[in-house]
Each structure stands twice: as structure tokens, then as C-alpha cells.
Short mmCIF file of C-alpha atoms and ligand atoms in Angstrom, two decimals:
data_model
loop_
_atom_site.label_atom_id
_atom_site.label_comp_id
_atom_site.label_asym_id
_atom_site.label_seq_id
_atom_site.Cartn_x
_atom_site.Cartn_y
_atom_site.Cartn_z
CA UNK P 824 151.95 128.87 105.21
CA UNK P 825 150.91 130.79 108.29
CA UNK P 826 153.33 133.40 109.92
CA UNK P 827 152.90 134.91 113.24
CA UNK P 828 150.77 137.58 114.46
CA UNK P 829 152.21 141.33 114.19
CA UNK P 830 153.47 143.13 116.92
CA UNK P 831 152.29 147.01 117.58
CA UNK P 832 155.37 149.20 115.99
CA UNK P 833 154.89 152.84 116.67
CA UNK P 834 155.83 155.16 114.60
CA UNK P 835 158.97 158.15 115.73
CA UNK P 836 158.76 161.35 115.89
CA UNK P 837 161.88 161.46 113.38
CA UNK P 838 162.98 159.54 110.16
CA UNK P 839 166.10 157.79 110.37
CA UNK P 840 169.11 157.35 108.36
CA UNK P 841 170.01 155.09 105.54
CA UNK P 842 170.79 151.36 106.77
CA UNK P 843 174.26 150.28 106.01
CA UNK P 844 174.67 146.66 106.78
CA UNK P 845 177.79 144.08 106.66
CA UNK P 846 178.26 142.58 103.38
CA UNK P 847 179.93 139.17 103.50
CA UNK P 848 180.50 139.15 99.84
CA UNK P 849 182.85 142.30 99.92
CA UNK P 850 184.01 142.04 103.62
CA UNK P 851 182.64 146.08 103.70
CA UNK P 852 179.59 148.42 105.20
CA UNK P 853 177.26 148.77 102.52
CA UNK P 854 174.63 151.80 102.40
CA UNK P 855 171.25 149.94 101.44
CA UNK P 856 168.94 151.89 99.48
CA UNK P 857 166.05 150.16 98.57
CA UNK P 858 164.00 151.18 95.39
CA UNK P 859 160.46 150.50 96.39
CA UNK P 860 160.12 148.20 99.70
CA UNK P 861 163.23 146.91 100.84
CA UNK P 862 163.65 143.03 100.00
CA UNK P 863 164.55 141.02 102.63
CA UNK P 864 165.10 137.28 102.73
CA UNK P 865 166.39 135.72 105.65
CA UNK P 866 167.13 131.37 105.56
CA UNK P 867 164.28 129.79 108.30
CA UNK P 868 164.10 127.14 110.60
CA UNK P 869 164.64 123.71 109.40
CA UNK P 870 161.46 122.45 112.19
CA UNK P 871 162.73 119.33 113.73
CA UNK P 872 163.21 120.60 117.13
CA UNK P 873 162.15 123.91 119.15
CA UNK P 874 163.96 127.03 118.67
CA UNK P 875 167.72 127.66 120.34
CA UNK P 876 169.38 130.90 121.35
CA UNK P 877 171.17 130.85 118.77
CA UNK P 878 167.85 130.38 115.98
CA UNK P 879 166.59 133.50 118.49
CA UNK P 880 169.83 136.01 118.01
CA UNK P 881 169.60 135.17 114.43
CA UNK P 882 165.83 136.33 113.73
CA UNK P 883 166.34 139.39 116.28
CA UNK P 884 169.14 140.28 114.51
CA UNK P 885 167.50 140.60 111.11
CA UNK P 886 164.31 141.83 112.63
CA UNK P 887 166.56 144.89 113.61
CA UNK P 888 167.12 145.37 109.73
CA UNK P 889 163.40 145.10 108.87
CA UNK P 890 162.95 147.77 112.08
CA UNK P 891 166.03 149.98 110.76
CA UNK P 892 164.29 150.48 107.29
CA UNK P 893 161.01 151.12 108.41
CA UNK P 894 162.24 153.74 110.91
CA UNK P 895 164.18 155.05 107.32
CA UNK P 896 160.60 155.56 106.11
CA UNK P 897 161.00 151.94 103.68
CA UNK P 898 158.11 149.35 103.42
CA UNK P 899 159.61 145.98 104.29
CA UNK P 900 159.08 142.71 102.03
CA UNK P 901 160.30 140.31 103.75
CA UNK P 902 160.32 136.26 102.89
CA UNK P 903 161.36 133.41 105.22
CA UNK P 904 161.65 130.00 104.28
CA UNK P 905 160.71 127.03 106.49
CA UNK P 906 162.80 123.55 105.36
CA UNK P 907 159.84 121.65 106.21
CA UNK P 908 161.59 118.07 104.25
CA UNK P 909 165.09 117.80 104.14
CA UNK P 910 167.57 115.00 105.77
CA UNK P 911 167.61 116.29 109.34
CA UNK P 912 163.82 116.34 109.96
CA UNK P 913 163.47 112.97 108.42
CA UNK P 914 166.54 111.50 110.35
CA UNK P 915 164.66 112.60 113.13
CA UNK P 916 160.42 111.85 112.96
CA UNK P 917 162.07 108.07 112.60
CA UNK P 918 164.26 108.21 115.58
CA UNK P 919 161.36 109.83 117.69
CA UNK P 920 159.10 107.57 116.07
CA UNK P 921 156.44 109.94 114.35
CA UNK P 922 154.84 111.55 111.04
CA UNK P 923 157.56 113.66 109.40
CA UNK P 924 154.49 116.03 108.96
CA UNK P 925 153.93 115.73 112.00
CA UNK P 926 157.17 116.54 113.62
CA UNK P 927 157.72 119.61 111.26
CA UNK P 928 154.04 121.13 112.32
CA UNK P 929 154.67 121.15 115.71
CA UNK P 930 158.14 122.86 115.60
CA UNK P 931 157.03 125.27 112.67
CA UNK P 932 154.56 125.82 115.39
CA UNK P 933 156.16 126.31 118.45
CA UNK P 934 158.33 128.46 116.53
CA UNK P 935 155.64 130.75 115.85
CA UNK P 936 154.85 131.26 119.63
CA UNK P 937 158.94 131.87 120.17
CA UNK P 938 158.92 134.93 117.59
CA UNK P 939 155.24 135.80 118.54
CA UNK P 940 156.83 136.13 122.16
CA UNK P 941 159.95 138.03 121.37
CA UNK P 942 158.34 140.72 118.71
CA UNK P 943 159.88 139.49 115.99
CA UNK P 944 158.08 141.10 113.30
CA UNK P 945 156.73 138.11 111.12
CA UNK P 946 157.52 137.50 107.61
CA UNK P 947 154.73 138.96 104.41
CA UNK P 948 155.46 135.32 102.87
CA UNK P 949 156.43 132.60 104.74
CA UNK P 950 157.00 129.56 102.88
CA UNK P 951 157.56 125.98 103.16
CA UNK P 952 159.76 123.81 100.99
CA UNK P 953 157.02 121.18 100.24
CA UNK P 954 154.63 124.35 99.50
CA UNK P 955 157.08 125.34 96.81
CA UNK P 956 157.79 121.98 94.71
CA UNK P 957 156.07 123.20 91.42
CA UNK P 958 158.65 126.52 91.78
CA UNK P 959 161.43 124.40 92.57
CA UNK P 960 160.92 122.31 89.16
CA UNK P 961 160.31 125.44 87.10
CA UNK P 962 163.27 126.48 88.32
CA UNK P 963 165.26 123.39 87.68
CA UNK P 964 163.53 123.52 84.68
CA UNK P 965 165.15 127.35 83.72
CA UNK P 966 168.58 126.41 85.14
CA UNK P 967 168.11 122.82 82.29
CA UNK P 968 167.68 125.12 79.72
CA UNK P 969 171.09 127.21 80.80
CA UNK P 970 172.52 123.92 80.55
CA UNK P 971 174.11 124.02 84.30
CA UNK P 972 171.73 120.75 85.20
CA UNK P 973 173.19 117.19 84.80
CA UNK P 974 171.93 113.98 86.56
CA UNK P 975 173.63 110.77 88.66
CA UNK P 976 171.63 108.00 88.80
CA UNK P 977 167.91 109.38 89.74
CA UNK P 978 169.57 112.54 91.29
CA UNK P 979 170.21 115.87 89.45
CA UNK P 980 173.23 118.16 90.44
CA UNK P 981 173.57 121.95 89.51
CA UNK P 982 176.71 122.34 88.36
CA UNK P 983 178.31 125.50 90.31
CA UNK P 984 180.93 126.40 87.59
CA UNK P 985 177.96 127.78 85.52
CA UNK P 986 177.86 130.91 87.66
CA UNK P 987 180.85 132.39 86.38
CA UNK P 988 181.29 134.12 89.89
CA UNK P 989 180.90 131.13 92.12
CA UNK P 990 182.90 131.65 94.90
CA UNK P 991 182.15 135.42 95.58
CA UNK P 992 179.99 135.29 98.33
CA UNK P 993 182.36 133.19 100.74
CA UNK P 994 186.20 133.90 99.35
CA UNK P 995 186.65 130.80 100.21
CA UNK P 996 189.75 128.38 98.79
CA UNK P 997 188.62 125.41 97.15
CA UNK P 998 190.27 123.49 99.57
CA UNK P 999 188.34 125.31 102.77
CA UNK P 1000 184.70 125.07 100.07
CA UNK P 1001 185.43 120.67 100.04
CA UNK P 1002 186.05 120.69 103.57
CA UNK P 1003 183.26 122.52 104.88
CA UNK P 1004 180.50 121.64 101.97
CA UNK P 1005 181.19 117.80 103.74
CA UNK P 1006 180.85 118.59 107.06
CA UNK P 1007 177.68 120.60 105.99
CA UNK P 1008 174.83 118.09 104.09
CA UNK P 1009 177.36 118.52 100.29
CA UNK P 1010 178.82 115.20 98.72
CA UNK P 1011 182.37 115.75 97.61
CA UNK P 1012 183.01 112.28 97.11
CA UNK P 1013 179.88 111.16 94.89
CA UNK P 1014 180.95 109.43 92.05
CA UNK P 1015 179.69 110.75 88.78
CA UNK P 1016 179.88 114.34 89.77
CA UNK P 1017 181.66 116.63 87.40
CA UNK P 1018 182.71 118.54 90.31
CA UNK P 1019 183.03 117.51 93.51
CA UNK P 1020 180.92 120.84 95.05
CA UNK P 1021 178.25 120.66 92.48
CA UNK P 1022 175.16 120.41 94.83
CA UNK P 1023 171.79 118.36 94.33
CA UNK P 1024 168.62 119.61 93.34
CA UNK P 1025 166.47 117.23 92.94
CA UNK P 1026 166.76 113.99 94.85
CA UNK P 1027 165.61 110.85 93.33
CA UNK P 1028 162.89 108.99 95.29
CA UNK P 1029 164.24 106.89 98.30
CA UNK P 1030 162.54 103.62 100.21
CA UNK P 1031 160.88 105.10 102.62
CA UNK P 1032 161.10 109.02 101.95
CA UNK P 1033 158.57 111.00 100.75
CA UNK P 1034 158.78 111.60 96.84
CA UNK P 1035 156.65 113.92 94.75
CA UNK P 1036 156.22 113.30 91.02
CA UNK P 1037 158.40 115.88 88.52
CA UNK P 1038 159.38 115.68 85.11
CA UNK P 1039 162.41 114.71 86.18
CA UNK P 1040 161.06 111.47 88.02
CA UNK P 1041 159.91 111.27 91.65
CA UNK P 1042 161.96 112.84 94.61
CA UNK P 1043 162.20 115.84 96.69
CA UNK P 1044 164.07 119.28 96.34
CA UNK P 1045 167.59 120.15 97.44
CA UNK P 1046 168.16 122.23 100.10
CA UNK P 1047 169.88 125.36 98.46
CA UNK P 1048 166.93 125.77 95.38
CA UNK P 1049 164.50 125.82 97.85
CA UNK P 1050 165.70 129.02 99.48
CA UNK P 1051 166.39 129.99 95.36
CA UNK P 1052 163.04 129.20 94.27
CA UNK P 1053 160.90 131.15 97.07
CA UNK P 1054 163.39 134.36 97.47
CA UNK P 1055 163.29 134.56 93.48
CA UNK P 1056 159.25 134.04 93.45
CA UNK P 1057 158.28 136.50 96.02
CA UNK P 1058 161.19 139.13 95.65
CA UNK P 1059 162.41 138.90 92.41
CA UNK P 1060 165.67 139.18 91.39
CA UNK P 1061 168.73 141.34 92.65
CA UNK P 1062 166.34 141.73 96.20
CA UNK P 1063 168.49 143.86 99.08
CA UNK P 1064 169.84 141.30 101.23
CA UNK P 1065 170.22 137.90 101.89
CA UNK P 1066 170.34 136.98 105.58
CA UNK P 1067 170.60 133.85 107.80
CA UNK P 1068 173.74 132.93 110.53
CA UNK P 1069 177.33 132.69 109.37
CA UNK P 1070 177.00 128.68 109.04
CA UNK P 1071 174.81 129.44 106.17
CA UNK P 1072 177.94 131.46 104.35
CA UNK P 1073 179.12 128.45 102.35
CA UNK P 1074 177.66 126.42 100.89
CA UNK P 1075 173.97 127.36 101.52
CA UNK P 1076 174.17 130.84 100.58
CA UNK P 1077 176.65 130.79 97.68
CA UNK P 1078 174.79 127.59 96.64
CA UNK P 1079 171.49 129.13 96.30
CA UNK P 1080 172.87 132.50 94.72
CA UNK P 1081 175.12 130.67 91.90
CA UNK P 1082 171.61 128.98 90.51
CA UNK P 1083 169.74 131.81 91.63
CA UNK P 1084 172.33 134.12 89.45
CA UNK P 1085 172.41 131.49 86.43
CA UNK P 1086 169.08 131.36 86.43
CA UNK P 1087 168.30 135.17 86.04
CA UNK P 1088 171.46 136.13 84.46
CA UNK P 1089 171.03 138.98 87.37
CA UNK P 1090 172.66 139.65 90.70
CA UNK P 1091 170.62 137.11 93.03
CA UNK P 1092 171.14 139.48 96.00
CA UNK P 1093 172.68 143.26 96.89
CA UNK P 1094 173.86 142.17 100.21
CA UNK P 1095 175.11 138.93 101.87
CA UNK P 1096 174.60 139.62 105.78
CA UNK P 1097 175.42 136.53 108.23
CA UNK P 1098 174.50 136.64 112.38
CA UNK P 1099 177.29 135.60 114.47
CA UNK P 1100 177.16 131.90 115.91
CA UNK P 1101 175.51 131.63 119.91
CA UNK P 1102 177.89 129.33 122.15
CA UNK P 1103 177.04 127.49 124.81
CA UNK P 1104 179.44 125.13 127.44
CA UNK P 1105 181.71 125.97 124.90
CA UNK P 1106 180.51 125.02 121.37
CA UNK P 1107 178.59 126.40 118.93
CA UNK P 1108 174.74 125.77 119.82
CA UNK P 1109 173.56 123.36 117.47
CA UNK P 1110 170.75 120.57 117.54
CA UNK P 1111 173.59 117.93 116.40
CA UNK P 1112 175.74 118.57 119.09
CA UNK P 1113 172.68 119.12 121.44
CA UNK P 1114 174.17 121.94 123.61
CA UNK P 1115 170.78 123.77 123.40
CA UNK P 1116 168.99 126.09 125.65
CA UNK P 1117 165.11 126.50 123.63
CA UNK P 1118 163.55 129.73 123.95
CA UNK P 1119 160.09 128.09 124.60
CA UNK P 1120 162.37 126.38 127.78
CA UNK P 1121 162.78 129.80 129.32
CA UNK P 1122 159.12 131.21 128.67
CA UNK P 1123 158.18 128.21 130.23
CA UNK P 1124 160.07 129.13 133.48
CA UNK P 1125 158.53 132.25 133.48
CA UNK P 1126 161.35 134.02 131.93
CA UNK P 1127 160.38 137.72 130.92
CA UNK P 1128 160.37 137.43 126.64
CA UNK P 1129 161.53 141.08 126.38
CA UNK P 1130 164.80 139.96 129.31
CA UNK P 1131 165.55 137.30 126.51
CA UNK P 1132 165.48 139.56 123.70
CA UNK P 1133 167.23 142.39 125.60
CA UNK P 1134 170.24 139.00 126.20
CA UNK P 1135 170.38 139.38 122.73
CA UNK P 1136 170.65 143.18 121.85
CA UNK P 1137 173.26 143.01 124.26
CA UNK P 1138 175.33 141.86 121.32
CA UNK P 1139 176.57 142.65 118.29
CA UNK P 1140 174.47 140.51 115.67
CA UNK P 1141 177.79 139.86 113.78
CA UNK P 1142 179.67 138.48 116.83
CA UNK P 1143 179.84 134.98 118.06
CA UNK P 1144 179.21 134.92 121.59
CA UNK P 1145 178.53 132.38 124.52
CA UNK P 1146 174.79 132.11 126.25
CA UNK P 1147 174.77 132.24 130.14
CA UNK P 1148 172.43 131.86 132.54
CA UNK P 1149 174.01 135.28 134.62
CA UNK P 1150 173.93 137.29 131.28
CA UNK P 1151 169.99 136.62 131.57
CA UNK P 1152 169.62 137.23 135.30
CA UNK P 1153 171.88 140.96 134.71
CA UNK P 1154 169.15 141.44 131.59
CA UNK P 1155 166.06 140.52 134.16
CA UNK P 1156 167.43 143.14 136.47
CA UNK P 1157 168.55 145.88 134.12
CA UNK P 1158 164.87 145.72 132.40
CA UNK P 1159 163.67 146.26 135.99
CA UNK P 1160 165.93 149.54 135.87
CA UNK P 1161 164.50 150.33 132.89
CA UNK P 1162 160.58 150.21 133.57
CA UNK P 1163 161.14 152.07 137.07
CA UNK P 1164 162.76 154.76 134.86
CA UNK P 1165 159.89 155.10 131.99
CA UNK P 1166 157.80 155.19 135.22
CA UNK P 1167 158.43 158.22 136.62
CA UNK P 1168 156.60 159.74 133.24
CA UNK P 1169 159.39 162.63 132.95
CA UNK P 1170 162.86 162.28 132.59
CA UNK P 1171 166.04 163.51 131.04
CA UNK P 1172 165.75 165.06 127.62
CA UNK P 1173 164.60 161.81 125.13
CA UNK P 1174 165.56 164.05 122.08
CA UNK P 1175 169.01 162.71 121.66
CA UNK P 1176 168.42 159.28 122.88
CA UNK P 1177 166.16 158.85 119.69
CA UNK P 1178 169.17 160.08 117.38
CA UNK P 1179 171.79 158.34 118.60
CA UNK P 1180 169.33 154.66 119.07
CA UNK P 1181 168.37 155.37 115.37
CA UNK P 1182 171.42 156.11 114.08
CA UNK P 1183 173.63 153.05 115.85
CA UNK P 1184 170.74 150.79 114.51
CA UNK P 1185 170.96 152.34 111.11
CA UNK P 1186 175.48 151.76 111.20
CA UNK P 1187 175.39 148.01 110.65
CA UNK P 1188 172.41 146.71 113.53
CA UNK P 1189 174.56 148.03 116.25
CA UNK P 1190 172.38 147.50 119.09
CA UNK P 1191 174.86 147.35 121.67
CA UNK P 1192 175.48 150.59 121.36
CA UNK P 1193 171.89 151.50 121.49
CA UNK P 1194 171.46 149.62 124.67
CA UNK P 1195 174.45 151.92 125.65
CA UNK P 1196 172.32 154.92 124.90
CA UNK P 1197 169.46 154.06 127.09
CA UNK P 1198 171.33 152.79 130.19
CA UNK P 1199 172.68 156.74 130.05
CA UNK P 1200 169.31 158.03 130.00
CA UNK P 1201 168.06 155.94 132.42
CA UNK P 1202 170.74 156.79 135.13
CA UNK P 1203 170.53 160.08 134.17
CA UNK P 1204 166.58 159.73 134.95
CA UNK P 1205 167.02 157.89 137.89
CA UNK P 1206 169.49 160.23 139.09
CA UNK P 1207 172.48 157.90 139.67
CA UNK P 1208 174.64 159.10 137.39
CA UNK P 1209 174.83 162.51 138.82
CA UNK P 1210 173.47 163.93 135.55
CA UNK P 1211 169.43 164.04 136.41
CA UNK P 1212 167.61 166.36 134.22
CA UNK P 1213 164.05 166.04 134.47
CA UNK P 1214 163.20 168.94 132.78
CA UNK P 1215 161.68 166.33 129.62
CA UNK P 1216 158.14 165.83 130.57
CA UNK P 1217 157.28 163.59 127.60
CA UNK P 1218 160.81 161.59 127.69
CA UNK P 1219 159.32 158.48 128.93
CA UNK P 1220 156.36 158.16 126.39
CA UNK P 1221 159.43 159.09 123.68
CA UNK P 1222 161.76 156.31 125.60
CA UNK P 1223 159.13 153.84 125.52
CA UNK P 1224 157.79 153.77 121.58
CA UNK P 1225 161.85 154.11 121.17
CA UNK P 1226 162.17 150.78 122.60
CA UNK P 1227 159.59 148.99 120.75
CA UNK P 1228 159.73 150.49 117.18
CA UNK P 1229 163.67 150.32 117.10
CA UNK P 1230 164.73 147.64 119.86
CA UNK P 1231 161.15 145.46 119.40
CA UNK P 1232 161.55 145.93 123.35
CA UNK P 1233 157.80 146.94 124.85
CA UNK P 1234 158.08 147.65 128.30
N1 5CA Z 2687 166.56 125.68 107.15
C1 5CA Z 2687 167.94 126.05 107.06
C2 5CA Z 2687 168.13 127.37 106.34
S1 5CA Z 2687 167.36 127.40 104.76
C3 5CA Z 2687 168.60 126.12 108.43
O1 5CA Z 2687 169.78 126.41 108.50
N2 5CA Z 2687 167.83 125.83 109.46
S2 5CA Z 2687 168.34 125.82 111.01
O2 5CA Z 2687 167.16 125.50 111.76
O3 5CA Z 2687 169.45 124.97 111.13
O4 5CA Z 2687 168.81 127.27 111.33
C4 5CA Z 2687 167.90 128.35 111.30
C5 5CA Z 2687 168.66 129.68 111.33
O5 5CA Z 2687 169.36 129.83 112.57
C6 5CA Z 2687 169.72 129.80 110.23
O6 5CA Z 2687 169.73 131.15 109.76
C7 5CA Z 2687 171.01 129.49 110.95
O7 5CA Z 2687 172.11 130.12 110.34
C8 5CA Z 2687 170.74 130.06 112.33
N3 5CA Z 2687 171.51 129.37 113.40
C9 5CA Z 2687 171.62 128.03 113.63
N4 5CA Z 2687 172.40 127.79 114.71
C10 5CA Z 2687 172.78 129.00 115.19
C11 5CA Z 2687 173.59 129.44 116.31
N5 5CA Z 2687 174.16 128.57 117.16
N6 5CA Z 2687 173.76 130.77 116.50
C12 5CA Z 2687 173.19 131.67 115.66
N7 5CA Z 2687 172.40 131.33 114.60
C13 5CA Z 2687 172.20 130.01 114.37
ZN1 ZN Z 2688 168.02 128.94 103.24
#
């Protein structure tokens, strides 16, 4: 399907470093180092609803990643999936009373505007589920042949103990993997299941739910080979890193990796990155618990995009932190800091703002750090600090293409 228009990125005046990024998997900094364009996939929206905080800090934290590498001189390829069928958007279109289709267009939609308006750059290939059903059953069809498919009743099951290192990706105890593949759209208790965390692929037609003919009967995909069957099509295999928020850890991401891996007989992924979870009143922001503030909310107030996306710089993409309104307000005020400073044309010395913005976005996405950076330069430029040097007469025009090629902040 459509993505979203692309944003302006200048190019620097420099190259920057190799990208080292968190690696769930092994719990360490890995150096990337992409051979070709770097591969990214990160998991997408499933579109029954408009986009949270939370979706928001997620995308801007991978769109940091696809920045990072193209500031390290890398093409990007980067693939994001939309779940555009799946239990949750149904559940929903019949509670609200209206065309699945429907339901998912308009979010898939709105979504667009959300990323158009905080320069997230958009995906080369993004893909729906229901775009990708004659992948999914070739796939389904490879992992038959590798003799990890088995079926209950009109469902089939991929069964995880094929992948030799299921398990990798989250570390988690078997006891931890029942708990939370229940709580999170698995089936431990199914009878007929040779184990209770082998996850569905295909799901038999339903009254009611859409169903589209396979060889394996009518029905609809699972939700981990979708994410499989479009990050193995348009990456290949053993791509640079999987991303999406830490909820997807297990059993989304080790889901989709163990077929993914059987399938291939190749690493599915290099890297295993995961976004912190965004809070709010308390609780993780989710549409189930409906604790959500929507970006298109705040744009709609008249909310400056780039304060929003500067809330979310203003944290470590790995951390789990709580949304407030203040944090927003001290953003709307600090970006007015900010453009006063990159007015004045010259300023202190930009030079070593640009190292030390590229290389804290280059050590694991650390943008807080960066943000650090350019508050010193701009007290330093506005002379509060004590430290003004305005001997730079270029150091705003440097400041400014800083912002939006590494930070996606144009100001
Ligand atoms: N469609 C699936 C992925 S294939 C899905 O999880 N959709 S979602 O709409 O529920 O979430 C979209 C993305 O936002 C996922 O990467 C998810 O991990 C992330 N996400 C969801 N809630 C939060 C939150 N509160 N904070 C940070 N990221 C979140
Ligand atoms: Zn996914």
C-alpha cells in the first residue's frame, strides 16, 4: 500500500560513525554494519484506532536508526507492516458498527498524516497483511515442507520446537513464555496442540469473518507470519534489525523469527531492538486499557508536531517512561529557545555540536544526549550560559540541517 510522503533530509558536512544498537537477543551493544543498504523492519500499526504516544516514540525511535545509517553514508531499506485483519480490528468495526475495511483505511490513514507530521521518514515498502496472503501461504507452504506445520480442526499451528533456537530472542522461562503468550492473542490451553506455545498460522474460516481461499481451506493469516512473510519478501533473509516496542519481544518477535529461521535455515534477523513502553496515569498506554493521548488529538489543538517529537527525543528510546501534559508545555518552550537561537544566523562554534549529535545518535539512538548537546550550544549562543562565542558565522545554518537530518527536528 501507500506510505507517506518524504520529508527533506539534508545532507552533513561530515560522515558519521558506525550505528551500534541494543540487541535484545544478546542483552549487548551491537556495531551494525550493513553490507549493501541497511535492512530495516520495524512491526506497524495494527489500524483500529488513531495513533498513541506510545505508537509515536516507537516509530521516532526507529526513524533515528534509519537517520543514524544514512548520516553513516548507508542506503536505508526499510519495510513496515500494517495488520490490516487480525482479532482486534475485527472486535472492533463490530462494536463501532462499521466495514472492517473500512475501519482499518481510515486509521492506516490517519496514521499517515501522524508520521507525515512528525518527519518520520516513511517506509520503501509498506505492506498490509491482506496484501500479502499469497506470501503468507507460500510460506506456510515452505515451513509444510520442513515439516514444522500441523493442523487442529480447520486451523494450522507452527510448531515452535522446529527452530532449534526458539527461545533466543526473549530468554524467557517457559513458565514467563505461557504466561505472557496468553495475555498476548497465543492459546496455551487449545486442545490438540502439541505444544502449548505453538502459534497459528492460518485460521480456519469463521461465521462472520472474512476468509480467503488457500490450499489449506478458507481463513485468514496469523499474526506472527505476516510480519515473517513481508520482512522475508522484501529484505531477504538475515536483514539488520528487527524493530517494534518491547511488548512485541515475546511472542511476536520470537514467533515470527522461529518460522522465519525454519523456513530459511538462516538467521531471520542480525539484531532484535525493542522501544521502551509510553505510560500514562500510570499504565502502560494501550488501546485495551484506553489510557490514550492520539497524536492527531494534539495536532488538532494546535500542538507544534516538531514540540511532540522533541517530547520524545527527550528520552531514551529503550526506556519506559510516563507522557505528561508539562513535559509537552517545557518542549513548546524549549523549541522556542531553540528557533530564537538559530535566529541570530551566527553563533557558537557548530563544529563540535555535529560530532558529538552524530556520534550519541550513532551509540545506541541516544538522543537524550543529543538534545543535551544542543541546549549547550544554544545557551552558549544566547549568551546565558556565560560561554557566548559568536565567532561561528555559519553555526546556525550547520545547527539547523543538524536538527533535521539527525533529530528529524526542522525548525
Ligand atoms: N500490528 C502489530 C505489530 S505487527 C502491533 O503491535 N500493532 S500496535 O498497533 O499494537 O502497535 C504498533 C507499534 O507500537 C508496535 O511496535 C508496538 O510495540 C508499539 N507500541 C504499542 N503500544 C506502545 C506503548 N505504549 N509505548 C511504546 N510503543 C508502543
Ligand atoms: Zn509485526
Amino acid at each position: 500500500m501507500r506510505a507517506w510522503s518524504t520529508p527533506d533530509v539534508p545532507t552533513l558536512p561530515e560522515t558519521g560513525p558506525p550505528v551500534r544498537i541494543h540487541d535484545t537477543a544478546t542483552g549487548t551493544l551491537v556495531e551494525t554494519s550493513p553490507e549493501g543498504p541497511a535492512r530495516l523492519y520495524v512491526c506497524g500499526i495494527t489500524p483500529y484506532d488513531a495513533t498513541h504516544i506510545g505508537h509515536a516514540a516507537t516509530y521516532v525511535g526507529f526513524d533515528l536508526l534509519n537517520r543514524a545509517w544514512r548520516v553513516a553514508g548507508h542506503e536505508v531499506s526499510y519495510v513496515q507492516n500494517v495488520t490490516d485483519v487480525d482479532d482486534p480490528l475485527l472486535e472492533r468495526a463490530l462494536k463501532v458498527n462499521l466495514d472492517w475495511v473500512a475501519l482499518a483505511e481510515r486509521e492506516t490513514e490517519l496514521f499517515r498524516q501522524d508520521m507525515e507530521a512528525l518527519r518520520v521518514l516513511p517506509p520503501a515498502h509498506y505492506v498490509g497483511a491482506v496484501e500479502s496472503i499469497p506470501l503468507v501461504i507460500a510460506l506456510i507452504q515452505r515451513l509444510e515442507e520442513a515439516g514444522s506445520i500441523y493442523r487442529v480442526d480447520d486451523d494450522l499451528y507452527f510448531s515452535v520446537t522446529s527452530d532449534p533456537r526458539f527461545g533466543e530472542i526473549s530468554r524467557m522461562e517457559r513458565d514467563e513464555m505461557l504466561l505472557v503468550f496468553a495475555e498476548r492473542g497465543g492459546d496455551p490451553d487449545r486442545e490438540g496442540k502439541r505444544d502449548p506455545l505453538d502459534c497459528v498460522v492460518w485460521r480456519g474460516e469463521r461465521p462472520d469473518e472474512p476468509a480467503w481461499d488457500s490450499p489449506f481451506g478458507p481463513g485468514r493469516p496469523g499474526w506472527h507470519i505476516e510480519c515473517t512473510a513481508i520482512a522475508q519478501e522484501y529484505l531477504g533473509e538475515a536483514f539488520d534489525v528487527q524493530g517494534g516496542g518491547s511488548d512485541l519481544v515475546f511472542p511476536h518477535h520470537e514467533m515470527s523469527a522461529g518460522e522465519g529461521q525454519v523456513a530459511s535455515g538462516s538467521d531471520f534477523a542480525l539484531a532484535y531492538a525493542h522501544a521502551g513502553m509510553v505510560g500514562y496515569d500510570g499504565e502502560k498506554m494501550s488501546k485495551s486499557r484506553g489510557n490514550l493521548v492520539f497524536v492527531s488529538a494534539l495536532r488538532n489543538s494546535d500542538i507544534d508536531p516538531m514540540a511532540i517529537r522533541l517530547v520524545l527525543l527527550s528520552h531514551h528510546y529503550r526506556d519506559d517512561w510516563e507522557w505528561t501534559d508539562n513535559g509537552l508545555f517545557d518542549a513548546v518552550d524549549t523549541l522556542e529557545r531553540w528557533r530564537s537561537a538559530l535566529a541570530l544566523g551566527a553563533g557558537a562554534p557548530a563544529g563540535p555540536v555535529v560530532a558529538a549529535v552524530v556520534a550519541a545518535l550513532a551509540d545506541d539512538l541516544d538522543a537524550p544526549t543529543a538534545v543535551a548537546v544542543v541546549e549547550r550550544w544554544v545557551d552558549a549562543t544566547l549568551g546565558t550560559s556565560g560561554l557566548a562565542d559568536t565567532s561561528d558565522k555559519t553555526a546556525a545554518s550547520v545547527v539547523r540541517d543538524l536538527l533535521d537530518a539527525s533529530l528529524g527536528l526542522a525548525l
